[in-house]
Tab-separated table of C-alpha atoms in Angstrom:
chain	number	residue	atom	x	y	z
A	26	UNK	CA	5.832	-72.473	15.420
A	27	UNK	CA	9.828	-72.172	15.841
A	28	UNK	CA	10.020	-68.765	17.502
A	29	UNK	CA	7.603	-70.411	20.185
A	30	UNK	CA	9.924	-72.649	20.446
A	31	UNK	CA	12.799	-70.615	20.496
A	32	UNK	CA	11.386	-68.502	23.275
A	33	UNK	CA	10.825	-71.545	25.489
A	34	UNK	CA	14.307	-72.293	25.254
A	35	UNK	CA	15.091	-68.637	25.922
A	36	UNK	CA	13.067	-68.531	28.871
A	37	UNK	CA	14.161	-71.614	30.118
A	38	UNK	CA	17.683	-70.406	29.994
A	39	UNK	CA	17.297	-66.937	31.815
A	40	UNK	CA	16.458	-64.895	28.539
A	41	UNK	CA	13.064	-63.385	27.650
A	42	UNK	CA	11.699	-60.029	25.953
A	43	UNK	CA	13.027	-61.571	22.792
A	44	UNK	CA	12.864	-59.445	19.261
A	45	UNK	CA	13.854	-59.343	16.110
A	46	UNK	CA	14.375	-56.685	13.810
A	47	UNK	CA	15.128	-57.531	9.979
A	48	UNK	CA	17.115	-55.396	7.627
A	49	UNK	CA	17.271	-55.020	4.215
A	50	UNK	CA	18.123	-57.539	2.116
A	51	UNK	CA	21.935	-57.962	1.686
A	52	UNK	CA	21.764	-61.269	-0.773
A	53	UNK	CA	19.337	-62.831	-3.035
A	54	UNK	CA	20.061	-65.316	-5.687
A	55	UNK	CA	17.002	-66.879	-7.135
A	56	UNK	CA	17.329	-70.604	-9.839
A	57	UNK	CA	14.076	-71.394	-11.319
A	58	UNK	CA	12.112	-72.643	-8.630
A	59	UNK	CA	14.706	-72.174	-5.626
A	60	UNK	CA	16.215	-69.295	-3.946
A	61	UNK	CA	18.667	-67.915	-1.434
A	62	UNK	CA	17.856	-65.056	0.399
A	63	UNK	CA	20.442	-63.625	3.265
A	64	UNK	CA	19.142	-61.049	5.587
A	65	UNK	CA	21.024	-59.208	8.787
A	66	UNK	CA	18.665	-59.057	11.934
A	67	UNK	CA	19.751	-57.344	15.669
A	68	UNK	CA	18.565	-59.686	18.435
A	69	UNK	CA	17.686	-57.586	21.850
A	70	UNK	CA	15.932	-59.767	24.320
A	71	UNK	CA	17.055	-59.260	28.414
A	72	UNK	CA	18.963	-61.928	29.769
A	73	UNK	CA	18.817	-63.005	33.608
A	74	UNK	CA	17.263	-59.033	33.772
A	75	UNK	CA	20.166	-57.425	31.648
A	76	UNK	CA	19.593	-56.038	28.549
A	77	UNK	CA	21.685	-57.934	25.227
A	78	UNK	CA	21.725	-57.717	21.739
A	79	UNK	CA	23.083	-59.616	19.302
A	80	UNK	CA	23.813	-59.193	15.387
A	81	UNK	CA	23.715	-61.344	13.028
A	82	UNK	CA	22.183	-63.007	9.767
A	83	UNK	CA	19.323	-64.943	8.571
A	84	UNK	CA	19.920	-67.389	5.924
A	85	UNK	CA	16.704	-68.782	4.106
A	86	UNK	CA	16.536	-71.689	1.535
A	87	UNK	CA	13.166	-71.335	-0.561
A	88	UNK	CA	11.450	-73.129	-2.434
A	89	UNK	CA	8.565	-72.443	-4.884
A	90	UNK	CA	5.623	-74.747	-4.760
A	91	UNK	CA	2.215	-74.452	-6.810
A	92	UNK	CA	3.179	-71.110	-7.301
A	93	UNK	CA	3.967	-69.645	-3.694
A	94	UNK	CA	7.458	-69.441	-2.268
A	95	UNK	CA	7.927	-71.828	0.922
A	96	UNK	CA	10.903	-71.286	3.244
A	97	UNK	CA	12.896	-75.270	2.983
A	98	UNK	CA	15.067	-73.745	5.563
A	99	UNK	CA	16.640	-71.245	7.498
A	100	UNK	CA	19.556	-70.796	9.679
A	101	UNK	CA	20.883	-67.860	11.851
A	102	UNK	CA	24.846	-66.992	12.395
A	103	UNK	CA	26.243	-64.030	14.358
A	104	UNK	CA	29.349	-62.313	13.239
């Protein structure tokens, strides 16, 4: 999945021990079979052996198909 690819890229760039802490959703908008979700997040890791931390947001566009919600797209943004 995407996190395995993320970790592979992170390790190639000197980062390891990545953890993501998801907060309480800040925004949810549902319109029929489409939804948009914003979740505050904290990403911690070690970068070249030193602790690193980034605060940001995960944004998810979701679509409902066959009675289940699926992630159609996602993004990560820092602030």
